[in-house]
Each structure stands twice: as C-alpha cells, then as structure tokens.
PDB file of C-alpha atoms in Angstrom:
ATOM      1  CA  MET A  19      54.960  54.913  66.079  1.00 53.00           C
ATOM      2  CA  LYS A  20      56.407  57.148  63.414  1.00 55.00           C
ATOM      3  CA  LYS A  21      55.544  60.302  65.493  1.00 57.00           C
ATOM      4  CA  LEU A  22      57.211  58.952  68.595  1.00 53.00           C
ATOM      5  CA  LEU A  23      60.481  58.202  66.595  1.00 52.00           C
ATOM      6  CA  CYS A  24      60.532  61.700  65.104  1.00 54.00           C
ATOM      7  CA  LYS A  25      60.114  63.264  68.581  1.00 55.00           C
ATOM      8  CA  LYS A  26      62.950  61.045  69.969  1.00 55.00           C
ATOM      9  CA  MET A  27      65.285  61.935  67.095  1.00 55.00           C
ATOM     10  CA  ALA A  28      64.535  65.426  67.279  1.00 54.00           C
ATOM     11  CA  GLY A  29      65.341  65.583  71.081  1.00 54.00           C
ATOM     12  CA  GLU A  30      68.607  63.693  70.744  1.00 56.00           C
ATOM     13  CA  LYS A  31      69.813  66.004  68.104  1.00 58.00           C
ATOM     14  CA  ALA A  32      69.281  69.065  70.408  1.00 57.00           C
ATOM     15  CA  VAL A  33      71.005  67.450  73.202  1.00 70.00           C
ATOM     16  CA  SER A  34      73.942  65.917  71.558  1.00 73.00           C
ATOM     17  CA  THR A  35      75.369  68.881  69.548  1.00 80.00           C
ATOM     18  CA  ALA A  36      79.028  69.335  69.866  1.00 86.00           C
ATOM     19  CA  ALA A  37      80.999  72.407  68.644  1.00 87.00           C
ATOM     20  CA  LYS A  38      83.097  71.724  65.619  1.00 86.00           C
ATOM     21  CA  PRO A  39      86.838  71.720  66.066  1.00 84.00           C
ATOM     22  CA  GLN A  40      88.860  74.539  64.671  1.00 81.00           C
ATOM     23  CA  LEU A  41      90.905  73.277  61.791  1.00 82.00           C
ATOM     24  CA  ARG A  42      91.981  76.558  60.196  1.00 89.00           C
ATOM     25  CA  GLY A  43      93.703  79.447  61.806  1.00 91.00           C
ATOM     26  CA  LEU A  44      94.306  77.693  65.208  1.00 92.00           C
ATOM     27  CA  LEU A  45      97.909  78.825  65.437  1.00 94.00           C
ATOM     28  CA  ASN A  46      96.945  82.425  64.656  1.00 95.00           C
ATOM     29  CA  SER A  47      94.206  82.321  67.288  1.00 94.00           C
ATOM     30  CA  THR A  48      96.255  80.798  69.803  1.00 95.00           C
ATOM     31  CA  ILE A  49      99.146  83.364  69.209  1.00 97.00           C
ATOM     32  CA  LYS A  50      96.651  86.318  69.414  1.00 97.00           C
ATOM     33  CA  ARG A  51      95.277  85.033  72.684  1.00 97.00           C
ATOM     34  CA  ASN A  52      98.821  84.290  74.175  1.00 98.00           C
ATOM     35  CA  LEU A  53      99.891  87.837  72.990  1.00 98.00           C
ATOM     36  CA  ILE A  54      97.108  89.491  74.646  1.00 98.00           C
ATOM     37  CA  VAL A  55      97.528  87.570  77.856  1.00 98.00           C
ATOM     38  CA  SER A  56     101.170  88.104  78.069  1.00 98.00           C
ATOM     39  CA  LEU A  57     100.995  91.928  77.318  1.00 98.00           C
ATOM     40  CA  THR A  58      98.310  92.286  79.986  1.00 98.00           C
ATOM     41  CA  LEU A  59     100.314  90.487  82.513  1.00 98.00           C
ATOM     42  CA  ALA A  60     103.417  92.458  81.668  1.00 98.00           C
ATOM     43  CA  ALA A  61     101.571  95.807  82.067  1.00 98.00           C
ATOM     44  CA  ILE A  62     100.059  94.682  85.404  1.00 98.00           C
ATOM     45  CA  SER A  63     103.458  93.521  86.602  1.00 98.00           C
ATOM     46  CA  GLY A  64     105.139  96.796  85.519  1.00 98.00           C
ATOM     47  CA  ILE A  65     102.582  98.913  87.278  1.00 97.00           C
ATOM     48  CA  ALA A  66     102.711  96.769  90.370  1.00 97.00           C
ATOM     49  CA  PHE A  67     106.584  96.952  90.543  1.00 98.00           C
ATOM     50  CA  LYS A  68     106.554 100.778  90.052  1.00 97.00           C
ATOM     51  CA  GLN A  69     104.016 101.232  92.833  1.00 96.00           C
ATOM     52  CA  LEU A  70     105.362  98.801  95.355  1.00 95.00           C
ATOM     53  CA  VAL A  71     109.101  99.149  94.789  1.00 96.00           C
ATOM     54  CA  GLY A  72     109.773 102.268  92.584  1.00 96.00           C
ATOM     55  CA  THR A  73     108.112 104.837  94.763  1.00 95.00           C
ATOM     56  CA  GLN A  74     109.723 103.580  97.962  1.00 95.00           C
ATOM     57  CA  ARG A  75     113.090 103.553  96.466  1.00 96.00           C
ATOM     58  CA  LYS A  76     112.620 107.001  95.052  1.00 96.00           C
ATOM     59  CA  GLN A  77     111.694 108.345  98.465  1.00 96.00           C
ATOM     60  CA  ARG A  78     114.752 106.719 100.193  1.00 96.00           C
ATOM     61  CA  TYR A  79     117.059 108.197  97.543  1.00 96.00           C
ATOM     62  CA  ALA A  80     115.626 111.677  98.083  1.00 96.00           C
ATOM     63  CA  GLU A  81     115.850 111.306 101.860  1.00 96.00           C
ATOM     64  CA  PHE A  82     119.463 110.187 101.555  1.00 95.00           C
ATOM     65  CA  TYR A  83     120.590 112.976  99.338  1.00 94.00           C
ATOM     66  CA  ARG A  84     118.816 115.578 101.381  1.00 95.00           C
ATOM     67  CA  THR A  85     120.778 114.593 104.362  1.00 93.00           C
ATOM     68  CA  TYR A  86     124.013 113.646 102.668  1.00 94.00           C
ATOM     69  CA  ASP A  87     127.141 115.649 103.429  1.00 94.00           C
ATOM     70  CA  ALA A  88     130.025 114.899 101.037  1.00 94.00           C
ATOM     71  CA  GLU A  89     132.592 116.813 103.028  1.00 95.00           C
ATOM     72  CA  LYS A  90     131.743 114.930 106.111  1.00 95.00           C
ATOM     73  CA  GLU A  91     132.127 111.654 104.310  1.00 94.00           C
ATOM     74  CA  PHE A  92     135.374 112.711 102.806  1.00 94.00           C
ATOM     75  CA  GLU A  93     136.925 113.725 106.043  1.00 94.00           C
ATOM     76  CA  GLU A  94     135.843 110.502 107.588  1.00 94.00           C
ATOM     77  CA  MET A  95     137.283 108.390 104.810  1.00 93.00           C
ATOM     78  CA  LYS A  96     140.577 110.460 105.252  1.00 91.00           C
ATOM     79  CA  SER A  97     140.829 110.007 108.860  1.00 92.00           C
ATOM     80  CA  LYS A  98     140.537 106.294 108.414  1.00 92.00           C
ATOM     81  CA  GLY A  99     143.547 106.402 105.890  1.00 89.00           C
ATOM     82  CA  LEU A 100     141.716 105.118 102.766  1.00 90.00           C
ATOM     83  CA  PHE A 101     143.191 107.394 100.459  1.00 86.00           C
ATOM     84  CA  GLN A 102     146.924 107.242  99.509  1.00 84.00           C
ATOM     85  CA  SER A 103     147.181 110.751  98.236  1.00 81.00           C
ATOM     86  CA  CYS A 104     145.753 112.512 101.176  1.00 70.00           C
TER      87      CYS A 104
END
C-alpha cells in the first residue's frame, strides 16, 4: 500500500508542475520585449517602404527631369497669361 501511494504521488508531482510567476523584473522584461519587437517592425516597414515606394518615386522623378523643358513650360504659361509682368 505504501509503495502504491509513493508511486501515485511521484506521478502527480511530475504532471502537475506549473511555472512560477515572474514577480521581479516583469516591467523590464516586458519593455525589453516590446522594444525589440517595435524596432524590428520599424526596420521592416522602413525597408519595405523604400523598396515599394521610394525606388519607383525616384525613377519617376528622374524620368520627369530627363524630359523636362523649362523654356517650353515658361512659354506655355506666358501664352496663357499667367504672368502679370510678361
């Protein structure tokens, strides 16, 4: 009977172990985790924005200024009467 009782108690102890709650340093560990997550997401967002938006915008500006003629634009605005001094 005593042997059976010891085996039963040993089995219960192995199955019902629960982790102790963290009582000290909880705020510091939470802040550290949140800081790591936020910096990682910010870096991913920045790289994604640069790749998806920045490079296309840069190419469009380069194409615009490659074909832009300031004199032609000035003459067009002048012919429409947009300038008071001309």
